[in-house]
mmCIF file of C-alpha atoms in Angstrom:
data_model
loop_
_atom_site.group_PDB
_atom_site.id
_atom_site.type_symbol
_atom_site.label_atom_id
_atom_site.label_comp_id
_atom_site.label_asym_id
_atom_site.label_seq_id
_atom_site.Cartn_x
_atom_site.Cartn_y
_atom_site.Cartn_z
ATOM 1 C CA MET A 1 0.006 0.000 -0.016
ATOM 2 C CA PRO A 2 2.711 2.597 0.823
ATOM 3 C CA GLU A 3 4.324 1.979 -2.626
ATOM 4 C CA GLN A 4 1.000 2.700 -4.376
ATOM 5 C CA ASN A 5 0.584 5.951 -2.441
ATOM 6 C CA ASP A 6 4.111 6.950 -3.295
ATOM 7 C CA THR A 7 3.402 6.377 -6.982
ATOM 8 C CA THR A 8 0.235 8.446 -6.771
ATOM 9 C CA VAL A 9 2.102 11.337 -5.099
ATOM 10 C CA LEU A 10 4.801 11.280 -7.773
ATOM 11 C CA GLN A 11 2.239 11.290 -10.563
ATOM 12 C CA THR A 12 0.433 14.227 -8.970
ATOM 13 C CA LEU A 13 3.724 16.124 -8.593
ATOM 14 C CA ASN A 14 4.658 15.378 -12.221
ATOM 15 C CA ARG A 15 1.265 16.649 -13.409
ATOM 16 C CA GLY A 16 1.643 19.768 -11.332
ATOM 17 C CA LEU A 17 5.027 20.541 -12.894
ATOM 18 C CA GLN A 18 3.709 19.866 -16.396
ATOM 19 C CA LEU A 19 0.769 22.156 -15.629
ATOM 20 C CA LEU A 20 3.201 24.917 -14.449
ATOM 21 C CA GLU A 21 5.205 24.527 -17.678
ATOM 22 C CA ALA A 22 2.021 24.781 -19.762
ATOM 23 C CA ILE A 23 0.982 27.945 -17.902
ATOM 24 C CA ALA A 24 4.370 29.500 -18.480
ATOM 25 C CA ALA A 25 4.198 28.662 -22.205
ATOM 26 C CA GLY A 26 0.661 30.172 -22.332
ATOM 27 C CA GLU A 27 2.010 33.653 -21.347
ATOM 28 C CA GLY A 28 -1.077 34.632 -19.404
ATOM 29 C CA ALA A 29 -3.680 33.265 -21.837
ATOM 30 C CA ALA A 30 -4.175 29.749 -20.397
ATOM 31 C CA THR A 31 -7.494 28.849 -18.773
ATOM 32 C CA ALA A 32 -8.472 25.757 -16.800
ATOM 33 C CA LYS A 33 -10.438 24.428 -19.757
ATOM 34 C CA THR A 34 -7.581 24.864 -22.254
ATOM 35 C CA LEU A 35 -5.080 23.426 -19.821
ATOM 36 C CA SER A 36 -7.351 20.407 -19.152
ATOM 37 C CA ARG A 37 -7.650 19.704 -22.876
ATOM 38 C CA GLN A 38 -3.953 20.299 -23.559
ATOM 39 C CA MET A 39 -2.829 17.938 -20.793
ATOM 40 C CA GLY A 40 -5.567 15.392 -21.214
ATOM 41 C CA ILE A 41 -6.745 15.513 -17.612
ATOM 42 C CA LYS A 42 -10.169 15.931 -16.049
ATOM 43 C CA ILE A 43 -11.259 19.517 -15.402
ATOM 44 C CA GLY A 44 -11.710 18.717 -11.692
ATOM 45 C CA THR A 45 -8.192 17.463 -11.460
ATOM 46 C CA CYS A 46 -6.985 20.516 -13.292
ATOM 47 C CA TYR A 47 -8.728 22.869 -10.839
ATOM 48 C CA HIS A 48 -7.300 20.946 -7.916
ATOM 49 C CA LEU A 49 -3.752 21.316 -9.265
ATOM 50 C CA LEU A 50 -4.353 24.997 -9.992
ATOM 51 C CA ARG A 51 -5.526 25.675 -6.451
ATOM 52 C CA THR A 52 -2.459 23.926 -5.105
ATOM 53 C CA LEU A 53 -0.145 25.966 -7.269
ATOM 54 C CA ARG A 54 -1.990 29.173 -6.391
ATOM 55 C CA THR A 55 -1.662 28.436 -2.645
ATOM 56 C CA GLY A 56 2.116 28.155 -3.091
ATOM 57 C CA GLU A 57 2.149 31.339 -5.248
ATOM 58 C CA TYR A 58 3.549 29.401 -8.174
ATOM 59 C CA VAL A 59 0.663 30.618 -10.369
ATOM 60 C CA VAL A 60 -1.707 33.539 -10.160
ATOM 61 C CA ARG A 61 -5.300 33.822 -11.423
ATOM 62 C CA LEU A 62 -6.003 36.688 -13.752
ATOM 63 C CA ALA A 63 -9.213 38.334 -14.877
ATOM 64 C CA GLY A 64 -11.372 36.141 -17.101
ATOM 65 C CA GLY A 65 -10.183 32.899 -15.481
ATOM 66 C CA ARG A 66 -6.746 33.059 -17.062
ATOM 67 C CA TYR A 67 -3.655 31.826 -15.289
ATOM 68 C CA ASP A 68 -0.023 33.018 -15.345
ATOM 69 C CA VAL A 69 3.268 32.304 -13.589
ATOM 70 C CA GLY A 70 3.334 33.542 -9.984
ATOM 71 C CA PRO A 71 6.102 35.139 -7.921
ATOM 72 C CA LYS A 72 7.462 31.849 -6.537
ATOM 73 C CA ALA A 73 7.903 30.381 -10.000
ATOM 74 C CA ALA A 74 9.532 33.607 -11.234
ATOM 75 C CA SER A 75 11.950 33.442 -8.301
ATOM 76 C CA LEU A 76 12.911 29.872 -9.200
ATOM 77 C CA SER A 77 13.496 31.005 -12.788
ATOM 78 C CA ARG A 78 15.781 33.833 -11.638
ATOM 79 C CA HIS A 79 17.795 31.468 -9.440
ATOM 80 C CA LEU A 80 18.211 28.985 -12.279
ATOM 81 C CA GLN A 81 19.287 31.637 -14.759
ATOM 82 C CA ARG A 82 21.753 33.054 -12.232
ATOM 83 C CA ARG A 83 23.340 29.665 -11.588
ATOM 84 C CA SER A 84 23.217 28.183 -15.094
ATOM 85 C CA GLY A 85 23.402 31.299 -17.233
ATOM 86 C CA PRO A 86 26.519 32.421 -19.073
ATOM 87 C CA ALA A 87 29.212 34.688 -17.743
ATOM 88 C CA VAL A 88 28.814 38.328 -18.696
ATOM 89 C CA GLU A 89 31.913 38.187 -20.927
ATOM 90 C CA LEU A 90 30.500 35.230 -22.858
ATOM 91 C CA ALA A 91 27.080 36.917 -23.166
ATOM 92 C CA MET A 92 28.872 39.905 -24.715
ATOM 93 C CA ILE A 93 30.456 37.585 -27.304
ATOM 94 C CA LEU A 94 26.986 36.208 -28.059
ATOM 95 C CA THR A 95 25.660 39.730 -28.512
ATOM 96 C CA ARG A 96 28.487 40.544 -30.935
ATOM 97 C CA LEU A 97 27.738 37.375 -32.935
ATOM 98 C CA HIS A 98 24.068 38.317 -33.009
ATOM 99 C CA HIS A 99 24.768 41.873 -34.287
ATOM 100 C CA ARG A 100 27.198 40.643 -36.969
ATOM 101 C CA SER A 101 25.092 37.779 -38.204
ATOM 102 C CA GLN A 102 21.686 39.390 -37.868
ATOM 103 C CA GLU A 103 20.377 35.896 -37.093
ATOM 104 C CA THR A 104 19.003 34.274 -33.972
ATOM 105 C CA SER A 105 21.997 33.394 -31.763
ATOM 106 C CA TYR A 106 22.267 30.874 -28.963
ATOM 107 C CA MET A 107 24.731 29.872 -26.252
ATOM 108 C CA THR A 108 24.804 26.400 -24.739
ATOM 109 C CA GLY A 109 26.788 25.052 -21.815
ATOM 110 C CA TRP A 110 27.001 22.318 -19.170
ATOM 111 C CA TYR A 111 24.699 22.239 -16.183
ATOM 112 C CA HIS A 112 24.821 19.207 -13.831
ATOM 113 C CA GLY A 113 25.847 16.831 -16.578
ATOM 114 C CA SER A 114 23.474 18.120 -19.241
ATOM 115 C CA LEU A 115 24.012 20.491 -22.132
ATOM 116 C CA ILE A 116 21.390 23.227 -21.789
ATOM 117 C CA LEU A 117 20.468 26.280 -23.747
ATOM 118 C CA GLN A 118 21.692 29.126 -21.518
ATOM 119 C CA HIS A 119 20.837 32.271 -23.435
ATOM 120 C CA PHE A 120 19.548 33.382 -26.848
ATOM 121 C CA LEU A 121 18.915 36.536 -28.829
ATOM 122 C CA LEU A 122 16.273 36.615 -31.546
ATOM 123 C CA GLY A 123 17.192 37.783 -35.060
ATOM 124 C CA PRO A 124 15.182 40.506 -36.888
ATOM 125 C CA ASN A 125 13.819 37.930 -39.392
ATOM 126 C CA THR A 126 13.672 35.006 -37.006
ATOM 127 C CA VAL A 127 11.954 31.649 -37.651
ATOM 128 C CA LEU A 128 10.382 30.545 -34.362
ATOM 129 C CA VAL A 129 11.404 27.021 -33.349
ATOM 130 C CA PRO A 130 8.994 25.231 -30.978
ATOM 131 C CA ASN A 131 10.272 23.599 -27.764
ATOM 132 C CA LEU A 132 13.509 25.558 -27.841
ATOM 133 C CA ASP A 133 13.915 27.942 -24.912
ATOM 134 C CA VAL A 134 16.319 28.685 -22.072
ATOM 135 C CA GLY A 135 16.845 25.444 -20.106
ATOM 136 C CA CYS A 136 16.210 23.124 -23.078
ATOM 137 C CA SER A 137 18.356 20.057 -22.786
ATOM 138 C CA GLY A 138 16.783 17.422 -25.025
ATOM 139 C CA PHE A 139 17.204 16.172 -28.586
ATOM 140 C CA MET A 140 21.014 16.544 -28.465
ATOM 141 C CA HIS A 141 21.361 14.359 -31.540
ATOM 142 C CA ALA A 142 19.409 16.836 -33.663
ATOM 143 C CA ARG A 143 20.770 20.166 -32.403
ATOM 144 C CA ALA A 144 23.965 21.659 -33.786
ATOM 145 C CA SER A 145 24.642 23.387 -30.453
ATOM 146 C CA CYS A 146 24.940 20.028 -28.735
ATOM 147 C CA LYS A 147 26.660 18.172 -31.594
ATOM 148 C CA ALA A 148 29.431 20.775 -31.618
ATOM 149 C CA VAL A 149 30.298 19.848 -28.041
ATOM 150 C CA LEU A 150 29.698 16.074 -28.372
ATOM 151 C CA ALA A 151 32.076 15.968 -31.334
ATOM 152 C CA PHE A 152 35.008 16.634 -28.955
ATOM 153 C CA LEU A 153 34.021 14.123 -26.269
ATOM 154 C CA PRO A 154 35.199 10.485 -26.254
ATOM 155 C CA GLU A 155 32.917 8.096 -28.106
ATOM 156 C CA GLU A 156 32.124 6.162 -24.972
ATOM 157 C CA THR A 157 30.868 9.313 -23.322
ATOM 158 C CA VAL A 158 28.667 10.215 -26.250
ATOM 159 C CA THR A 159 27.393 6.674 -26.328
ATOM 160 C CA ALA A 160 26.412 6.784 -22.644
ATOM 161 C CA MET A 161 24.588 10.077 -23.133
ATOM 162 C CA LEU A 162 22.784 9.396 -26.382
ATOM 163 C CA GLU A 163 22.685 5.838 -27.637
ATOM 164 C CA ASP A 164 18.997 5.222 -26.823
ATOM 165 C CA LYS A 165 17.724 8.797 -27.253
ATOM 166 C CA LYS A 166 17.684 9.420 -30.981
ATOM 167 C CA SER A 167 14.089 9.877 -32.207
ATOM 168 C CA ALA A 168 13.289 11.334 -35.620
ATOM 169 C CA LEU A 169 12.028 14.908 -35.334
ATOM 170 C CA THR A 170 12.030 15.510 -39.103
ATOM 171 C CA PRO A 171 12.771 13.331 -42.147
ATOM 172 C CA ARG A 172 16.364 14.625 -42.036
ATOM 173 C CA THR A 173 17.085 13.793 -38.363
ATOM 174 C CA ILE A 174 20.041 11.415 -38.112
ATOM 175 C CA THR A 175 18.917 8.405 -36.097
ATOM 176 C CA ASP A 176 21.432 5.816 -37.337
ATOM 177 C CA TRP A 177 24.226 5.481 -34.727
ATOM 178 C CA ASP A 178 27.056 5.013 -37.215
ATOM 179 C CA GLY A 179 25.760 7.884 -39.310
ATOM 180 C CA PHE A 180 25.556 10.105 -36.198
ATOM 181 C CA LEU A 181 29.156 9.286 -35.216
ATOM 182 C CA MET A 182 30.293 10.060 -38.721
ATOM 183 C CA ASP A 183 28.507 13.399 -38.529
ATOM 184 C CA LEU A 184 30.351 14.200 -35.295
ATOM 185 C CA ALA A 185 33.646 13.249 -36.963
ATOM 186 C CA LYS A 186 32.977 15.715 -39.783
ATOM 187 C CA ALA A 187 32.113 18.418 -37.261
ATOM 188 C CA ARG A 188 35.349 17.698 -35.386
ATOM 189 C CA VAL A 189 37.421 18.063 -38.570
ATOM 190 C CA ARG A 190 35.878 21.347 -39.708
ATOM 191 C CA GLY A 191 35.580 22.809 -36.235
ATOM 192 C CA TYR A 192 31.789 23.361 -36.257
ATOM 193 C CA ALA A 193 28.605 21.295 -36.377
ATOM 194 C CA MET A 194 25.511 21.770 -38.536
ATOM 195 C CA ASP A 195 21.859 20.925 -38.212
ATOM 196 C CA VAL A 196 20.288 21.005 -41.702
ATOM 197 C CA GLU A 197 16.556 20.710 -40.941
ATOM 198 C CA GLU A 198 17.238 17.959 -38.417
ATOM 199 C CA PHE A 199 15.453 19.611 -35.460
ATOM 200 C CA ALA A 200 12.729 21.530 -37.352
ATOM 201 C CA ASP A 201 11.641 21.883 -40.945
ATOM 202 C CA ASN A 202 13.053 24.899 -42.808
ATOM 203 C CA VAL A 203 15.470 25.705 -39.982
ATOM 204 C CA CYS A 204 19.259 25.220 -40.226
ATOM 205 C CA CYS A 205 21.876 25.809 -37.483
ATOM 206 C CA ILE A 206 25.623 26.232 -37.348
ATOM 207 C CA ALA A 207 27.469 25.830 -34.033
ATOM 208 C CA ALA A 208 31.067 25.992 -32.855
ATOM 209 C CA PRO A 209 32.426 24.783 -29.491
ATOM 210 C CA PHE A 210 34.629 26.645 -27.025
ATOM 211 C CA PHE A 211 37.058 25.024 -24.603
ATOM 212 C CA ASP A 212 38.587 25.355 -21.155
ATOM 213 C CA GLY A 213 42.302 25.435 -20.326
ATOM 214 C CA ALA A 214 42.525 21.642 -20.303
ATOM 215 C CA GLY A 215 41.095 21.380 -23.835
ATOM 216 C CA ALA A 216 37.624 20.091 -22.799
ATOM 217 C CA PRO A 217 34.510 21.454 -24.584
ATOM 218 C CA VAL A 218 32.483 23.555 -22.185
ATOM 219 C CA GLY A 219 29.859 25.131 -24.462
ATOM 220 C CA SER A 220 29.025 26.357 -27.914
ATOM 221 C CA PHE A 221 27.732 29.359 -29.857
ATOM 222 C CA THR A 222 25.007 28.726 -32.402
ATOM 223 C CA ILE A 223 23.138 30.682 -35.060
ATOM 224 C CA SER A 224 19.894 29.507 -36.661
ATOM 225 C CA MET A 225 18.247 30.640 -39.890
ATOM 226 C CA PRO A 226 15.815 29.520 -42.594
ATOM 227 C CA THR A 227 17.164 27.068 -45.141
ATOM 228 C CA ASP A 228 17.357 29.621 -47.950
ATOM 229 C CA ARG A 229 19.610 31.969 -45.933
ATOM 230 C CA PHE A 230 21.734 28.960 -44.841
ATOM 231 C CA ARG A 231 22.402 28.158 -48.468
ATOM 232 C CA GLN A 232 23.217 31.799 -49.270
ATOM 233 C CA ARG A 233 25.299 32.735 -46.218
ATOM 234 C CA GLY A 234 26.299 29.442 -44.570
ATOM 235 C CA ALA A 235 30.020 29.618 -45.250
ATOM 236 C CA TRP A 236 30.369 33.192 -43.966
ATOM 237 C CA LEU A 237 28.193 32.498 -40.941
ATOM 238 C CA ALA A 238 30.263 29.420 -40.078
ATOM 239 C CA THR A 239 33.314 31.713 -39.971
ATOM 240 C CA GLU A 240 31.552 34.112 -37.642
ATOM 241 C CA VAL A 241 30.458 31.343 -35.272
ATOM 242 C CA ARG A 242 33.962 29.908 -35.125
ATOM 243 C CA ASP A 243 35.381 33.359 -34.416
ATOM 244 C CA ALA A 244 32.948 33.784 -31.504
ATOM 245 C CA ALA A 245 33.972 30.375 -30.073
ATOM 246 C CA SER A 246 37.676 31.194 -30.417
ATOM 247 C CA ARG A 247 37.186 34.487 -28.564
ATOM 248 C CA ALA A 248 35.408 32.604 -25.775
ATOM 249 C CA THR A 249 38.154 29.971 -25.553
ATOM 250 C CA ALA A 250 40.841 32.625 -25.372
ATOM 251 C CA LEU A 251 39.025 34.454 -22.538
ATOM 252 C CA ILE A 252 38.541 31.276 -20.557
ATOM 253 C CA ARG A 253 42.112 30.117 -20.995
ATOM 254 C CA SER A 254 43.423 33.533 -19.965
ATOM 255 C CA GLY A 255 41.473 33.313 -16.727
ATOM 256 C CA GLN A 256 39.292 36.320 -17.550
ATOM 257 C CA VAL A 257 36.173 34.239 -17.444
ATOM 258 C CA ALA A 258 35.199 31.914 -14.531
ATOM 259 C CA LEU A 259 32.793 29.205 -15.658
ATOM 260 C CA ALA A 260 29.808 28.869 -13.365
ATOM 261 C CA ASN A 261 28.802 25.381 -12.184
ATOM 262 C CA PRO A 262 31.290 23.409 -14.319
ATOM 263 C CA ASP A 263 30.326 19.821 -14.784
ATOM 264 C CA LEU A 264 33.455 17.760 -14.009
ATOM 265 C CA GLU A 265 32.559 14.361 -15.399
ATOM 266 C CA PRO A 266 32.226 15.198 -19.108
ATOM 267 C CA ARG A 267 35.284 17.418 -18.804
ATOM 268 C CA ARG A 268 37.317 14.661 -17.171
ATOM 269 C CA SER A 269 36.223 12.281 -19.910
ATOM 270 C CA ALA A 270 37.184 14.793 -22.563
ATOM 271 C CA ARG A 271 40.707 15.098 -21.195
ATOM 272 C CA ARG A 272 41.114 11.351 -21.747
ATOM 273 C CA SER A 273 40.048 11.719 -25.385
ATOM 274 C CA SER A 274 42.538 11.474 -28.231
ATOM 275 C CA HIS A 275 40.420 13.868 -30.377
ATOM 276 C CA THR A 276 42.281 16.792 -31.901
ATOM 277 C CA ILE A 277 40.622 19.998 -30.827
ATOM 278 C CA ALA A 278 40.018 22.702 -33.411
ATOM 279 C CA SER A 279 39.575 26.012 -31.673
#
């Protein structure tokens, strides 16, 4: 009986967290009915979860029965961004890349063993990509930002992180393991990774890794664009992304940038790798 109760509690907690995520994504427009339909739960269950979240000030109820993120959830977000976000100097490099490329620009780094999207700046003619926001850590096999880092880790580390997590997001997603390793090898040789409509249709990305003083990959800079602009400007944009990564590597190795919350295990593994680092 205790095990059954524990399972019920965990399911309820999971639903509550999913509901909080849905409310955040709704940007103040979500109602109990829309949330109930979206999550596939009974309206009564939805109201119960909403009351619980309101009591803890994780959500607030607005006029018209709409719900939005509350002060406690906002506080959690600020703490996460402070701990996992990029150093100011690296954010400045990202801003420079954004201004030069005029494309949506991202920065990715380690956080407790996962590669997460730490910061991004939207381009003037951006193509919105669903499920890609600060804190995103999934679909590493289909994102150039992650492949750029994985390319400089030992194969056994990449295997442990990804071998059973390669679902097809588009017809161009690489799901074959040998094909994926070959793609990483190509990225390692040229010094940057590409995602050519692998994560989302009509969206291409170019990403270059940056390294710490021991030669381990600690993050990447990425730009995304529609496929037509990728074909027109891809070579020049790849140079810009690599330049940004080289600037970051130089700052880190000079001691001018202290990496927040470094994850030691992937970095230790990378030091044992025989890969040649292009930075």
